[in-house]
Coordinates of C-alpha atoms and ligand atoms in Angstrom, one line a residue:
X1 CA 0.0 0.0 0.0
X2 CA 1.4 3.4 -1.0
X3 CA 0.7 5.4 2.2
X4 CA 2.5 8.5 1.0
X5 CA 0.1 8.7 -1.9
X6 CA -2.9 7.8 0.3
X7 CA -2.2 10.6 2.7
X8 CA -1.5 13.0 -0.2
X9 CA -4.9 12.4 -1.7
X10 CA -6.7 12.4 1.7
X11 CA -7.4 8.6 1.6
X12 CA -7.2 7.4 5.2
X13 CA -10.4 5.4 6.1
X14 CA -8.6 3.6 9.0
X15 CA -8.9 6.8 11.0
X16 CA -12.7 6.4 11.0
X17 CA -12.4 3.2 13.2
X18 CA -11.8 5.5 16.2
X19 CA -15.5 6.4 15.8
X20 CA -16.7 2.9 15.2
X21 CA -17.6 1.4 18.7
X22 CA -17.3 -2.3 18.0
X23 CA -13.7 -1.7 17.0
X24 CA -12.7 1.2 19.2
X25 CA -14.3 -0.2 22.4
X26 CA -12.5 -3.5 22.0
X27 CA -9.2 -1.8 21.4
X28 CA -9.7 0.5 24.4
X29 CA -10.6 -2.4 26.6
X30 CA -7.4 -4.2 25.6
X31 CA -5.4 -1.0 26.4
X32 CA -7.2 -0.4 29.7
X33 CA -6.1 -3.9 30.9
X34 CA -2.5 -2.7 30.6
X35 CA -3.1 0.3 32.8
X36 CA -2.0 -0.5 36.3
X37 CA -2.6 1.9 39.2
X38 CA -2.9 5.6 38.6
X39 CA -1.6 7.5 35.5
X40 CA 1.0 8.1 34.2
X41 CA 1.2 4.5 33.1
X42 CA 4.6 4.6 31.4
X43 CA 6.1 4.8 28.0
X44 CA 4.0 3.7 25.0
X45 CA 5.0 3.5 21.4
X46 CA 2.4 3.8 18.6
X47 CA 4.0 2.0 15.7
X48 CA 3.0 3.5 12.3
X49 CA 1.1 6.2 14.1
X50 CA -0.3 7.8 11.0
X51 CA -2.2 11.0 12.0
X52 CA -1.9 9.9 15.6
X53 CA -5.5 8.9 16.3
X54 CA -4.5 6.3 18.8
X55 CA -1.4 8.0 20.0
X56 CA -3.5 11.0 21.1
X57 CA -6.0 8.6 22.7
X58 CA -3.2 6.9 24.7
X59 CA -1.8 10.3 25.8
X60 CA -5.2 11.4 26.9
X61 CA -5.4 8.2 29.1
X62 CA -2.1 9.0 30.7
X63 CA 0.5 7.1 28.7
X64 CA 3.8 8.9 27.8
X65 CA 3.5 8.4 24.1
X66 CA 5.9 8.3 21.2
X67 CA 4.5 7.8 17.7
X68 CA 6.6 6.8 14.7
X69 CA 5.7 6.9 11.0
X70 CA 7.4 7.0 7.7
X71 CA 5.0 9.5 6.0
X72 CA 5.8 13.1 7.0
X73 CA 2.3 14.4 6.0
X74 CA 0.7 12.0 8.4
X75 CA 3.0 13.1 11.2
X76 CA 2.1 16.8 10.5
X77 CA -1.5 15.8 10.9
X78 CA -0.6 13.9 14.1
X79 CA 1.1 17.1 15.4
X80 CA -2.1 19.1 14.8
X81 CA -4.3 16.4 16.4
X82 CA -2.2 16.4 19.6
X83 CA -2.1 20.2 19.7
X84 CA -5.9 20.3 19.4
X85 CA -6.3 17.7 22.1
X86 CA -3.8 19.6 24.3
X87 CA -1.7 16.4 24.9
X88 CA 1.9 15.8 24.5
X89 CA 3.0 13.1 21.9
X90 CA 6.6 12.8 20.8
X91 CA 6.5 12.2 17.0
X92 CA 9.3 10.6 15.1
X93 CA 9.9 10.3 11.4
X94 CA 11.2 6.8 10.9
X95 CA 10.9 3.2 9.6
X96 CA 9.3 0.6 11.9
X97 CA 11.8 -1.9 10.5
X98 CA 14.7 0.2 11.8
X99 CA 13.4 1.7 15.0
X100 CA 16.9 1.9 16.6
X101 CA 18.2 4.1 13.8
X102 CA 15.2 6.3 14.2
X103 CA 16.2 6.9 17.8
X104 CA 12.8 6.1 19.3
X105 CA 14.4 5.2 22.6
X106 CA 13.7 2.0 24.6
X107 CA 11.9 0.7 27.7
X108 CA 8.3 0.8 26.2
X109 CA 5.7 -1.0 28.4
X110 CA 3.0 -0.8 25.7
X111 CA 3.4 -1.0 22.0
X112 CA 0.5 -0.6 19.7
X113 CA 0.2 -1.3 16.0
X114 CA -3.1 -0.6 14.3
X115 CA -2.6 -1.6 10.7
X116 CA 1.2 -1.3 9.9
X117 CA 2.7 -4.8 10.5
X118 CA 0.1 -6.6 8.3
X119 CA 1.1 -4.5 5.2
X120 CA 4.8 -5.1 5.4
X121 CA 6.6 -7.5 3.1
X122 CA 7.7 -10.9 4.5
X123 CA 11.4 -9.8 5.1
X124 CA 10.3 -6.6 6.7
X125 CA 8.0 -8.3 9.2
X126 CA 11.0 -10.1 10.8
X127 CA 12.9 -6.8 10.9
X128 CA 10.1 -5.1 12.6
X129 CA 9.9 -8.0 15.1
X130 CA 13.6 -7.7 15.9
X131 CA 13.4 -3.9 16.3
X132 CA 10.3 -4.0 18.5
X133 CA 12.0 -6.6 20.7
X134 CA 15.1 -4.4 21.0
X135 CA 13.2 -1.3 22.3
X136 CA 10.5 -2.9 24.4
X137 CA 10.7 -3.3 28.2
X138 CA 11.1 -6.9 29.6
X139 CA 7.5 -6.9 30.7
X140 CA 6.0 -5.2 27.6
X141 CA 2.7 -5.9 25.9
X142 CA 2.3 -5.5 22.2
X143 CA -1.2 -5.1 20.7
X144 CA -1.3 -5.7 16.9
X145 CA -4.3 -5.3 14.6
X146 CA -4.1 -7.4 11.4
X147 CA -6.3 -8.3 8.4
X148 CA -6.4 -12.0 7.6
X149 CA -4.1 -13.0 4.7
X150 CA -5.6 -12.5 1.3
X151 CA -4.7 -10.7 -1.9
X152 CA -6.5 -7.3 -2.0
X153 CA -4.9 -5.4 -4.8
X154 CA -3.1 -2.4 -3.4
X155 CA -4.5 -2.9 0.1
X156 CA -2.5 -4.7 2.8
X157 CA -2.1 -8.4 2.2
X158 CA -2.7 -9.2 5.9
X159 CA -1.1 -11.9 8.0
X160 CA -2.2 -15.0 9.8
X161 CA -1.7 -15.6 13.5
X162 CA 1.3 -17.8 12.7
X163 CA 2.9 -15.0 10.8
X164 CA 2.6 -12.7 13.8
X165 CA 4.2 -15.4 16.1
X166 CA 7.0 -16.0 13.6
X167 CA 8.0 -12.3 13.5
X168 CA 8.0 -12.1 17.3
X169 CA 9.7 -15.3 18.5
X170 CA 10.6 -13.7 21.9
X171 CA 7.0 -13.0 22.7
X172 CA 4.0 -15.2 23.6
X173 CA 0.8 -14.6 21.7
X174 CA -1.7 -14.7 24.6
X175 CA -4.9 -13.5 23.1
X176 CA -6.8 -13.1 19.8
X177 CA -10.0 -11.1 19.4
X178 CA -12.2 -10.1 16.6
X179 CA -11.5 -6.5 15.5
X180 CA -15.1 -5.8 14.4
X181 CA -15.3 -3.4 11.5
X182 CA -18.9 -4.3 10.5
X183 CA -21.0 -2.9 8.8
X184 CA -18.2 -1.2 6.8
X185 CA -18.9 -2.2 3.1
X186 CA -15.3 -1.9 2.1
X187 CA -14.2 -4.3 4.9
X188 CA -16.9 -6.7 3.7
X189 CA -16.0 -6.4 0.1
X190 CA -12.3 -7.1 0.7
X191 CA -13.0 -9.6 3.6
X192 CA -10.6 -7.9 6.1
X193 CA -11.6 -10.5 8.7
X194 CA -9.6 -8.4 11.1
X195 CA -8.1 -9.5 14.5
X196 CA -6.4 -7.9 17.5
X197 CA -3.5 -10.0 18.8
X198 CA -2.1 -9.4 22.3
X199 CA 1.6 -10.5 22.7
X200 CA 3.4 -10.5 26.0
X201 CA 7.2 -10.3 26.3
X202 CA 7.2 -12.4 29.5
X203 CA 4.2 -14.6 28.8
X204 CA 2.0 -12.6 31.3
X205 CA -1.7 -12.9 30.7
X206 CA -3.7 -9.7 30.4
Ligands
SAM301 C1 -3.3 1.7 8.0 S1 -2.3 3.0 8.5 C2 -2.7 3.1 10.2 C3 -2.3 4.4 10.9 C4 -2.6 4.5 12.4 N1 -2.0 3.4 13.1 C5 -4.1 4.5 12.5 O1 -4.7 3.5 13.0 O2 -4.8 5.5 12.2 C6 -0.7 2.4 8.5 C7 0.4 3.4 8.8 O3 1.7 2.7 8.8 C8 2.6 3.6 8.3 N2 3.8 2.8 7.8 C9 3.7 1.8 6.8 N3 4.9 1.3 6.6 C10 5.8 1.9 7.5 C11 7.1 1.7 7.8 N4 7.9 0.8 7.2 N5 7.7 2.5 8.8 C12 6.9 3.5 9.5 N6 5.6 3.6 9.2 C13 5.0 2.9 8.2 C14 1.9 4.3 7.2 O4 2.5 5.5 6.8 C15 0.5 4.5 7.9 O5 0.4 5.7 8.6

């Protein structure tokens, strides 16, 4: 998927999922289960943050958030979104398959990916897995939202549960949930069959 072009022409339907309760409520429930005690909850990384929809939400909830993305226009929109919400989000221009070179830092307790990993090529997925493992805290949780694997023209190819596990061999996949996009007609047409996966660095259940 050519995200640079997508943002240039204003095509970013994934942002609408924040206003779609079956999807958003489930994701927020998974996030809430990682929030121990009172905020601030610790460092969180939004991987492929786009225009920062979820980064801003995490910051609102009391996480110390960094968002990384490869498309500068998306990051500019994220900056505006954070400003408007009056929250602080550190935004970094970088590649999720080379997070250490992008200087995102380390020690992240929560890592979130809504829609980036499942669009990467096979070799890139392993690279993202290695990079995420390098910058995550020992007790980190990773939440990943993926389409099921299928050819969909220019849209992300998706990835099966086994593909997620293969890219993150140091992590345990502890949960799988339906990421419900119904009744989105585009999702039906392309059979996204979307899932949230929860992975734990130390095998801890949510
Ligand atoms: C489907 S969008 C999701 C954006 C955001 N997470 C959301 O839910 O609104 C996928 C995002 O991943 C970013 N992306 C894709 N490949 C990337 C890479 N190799 N490094 C950094 N960002 C990447 C795209 O620019 C895009 O913003």
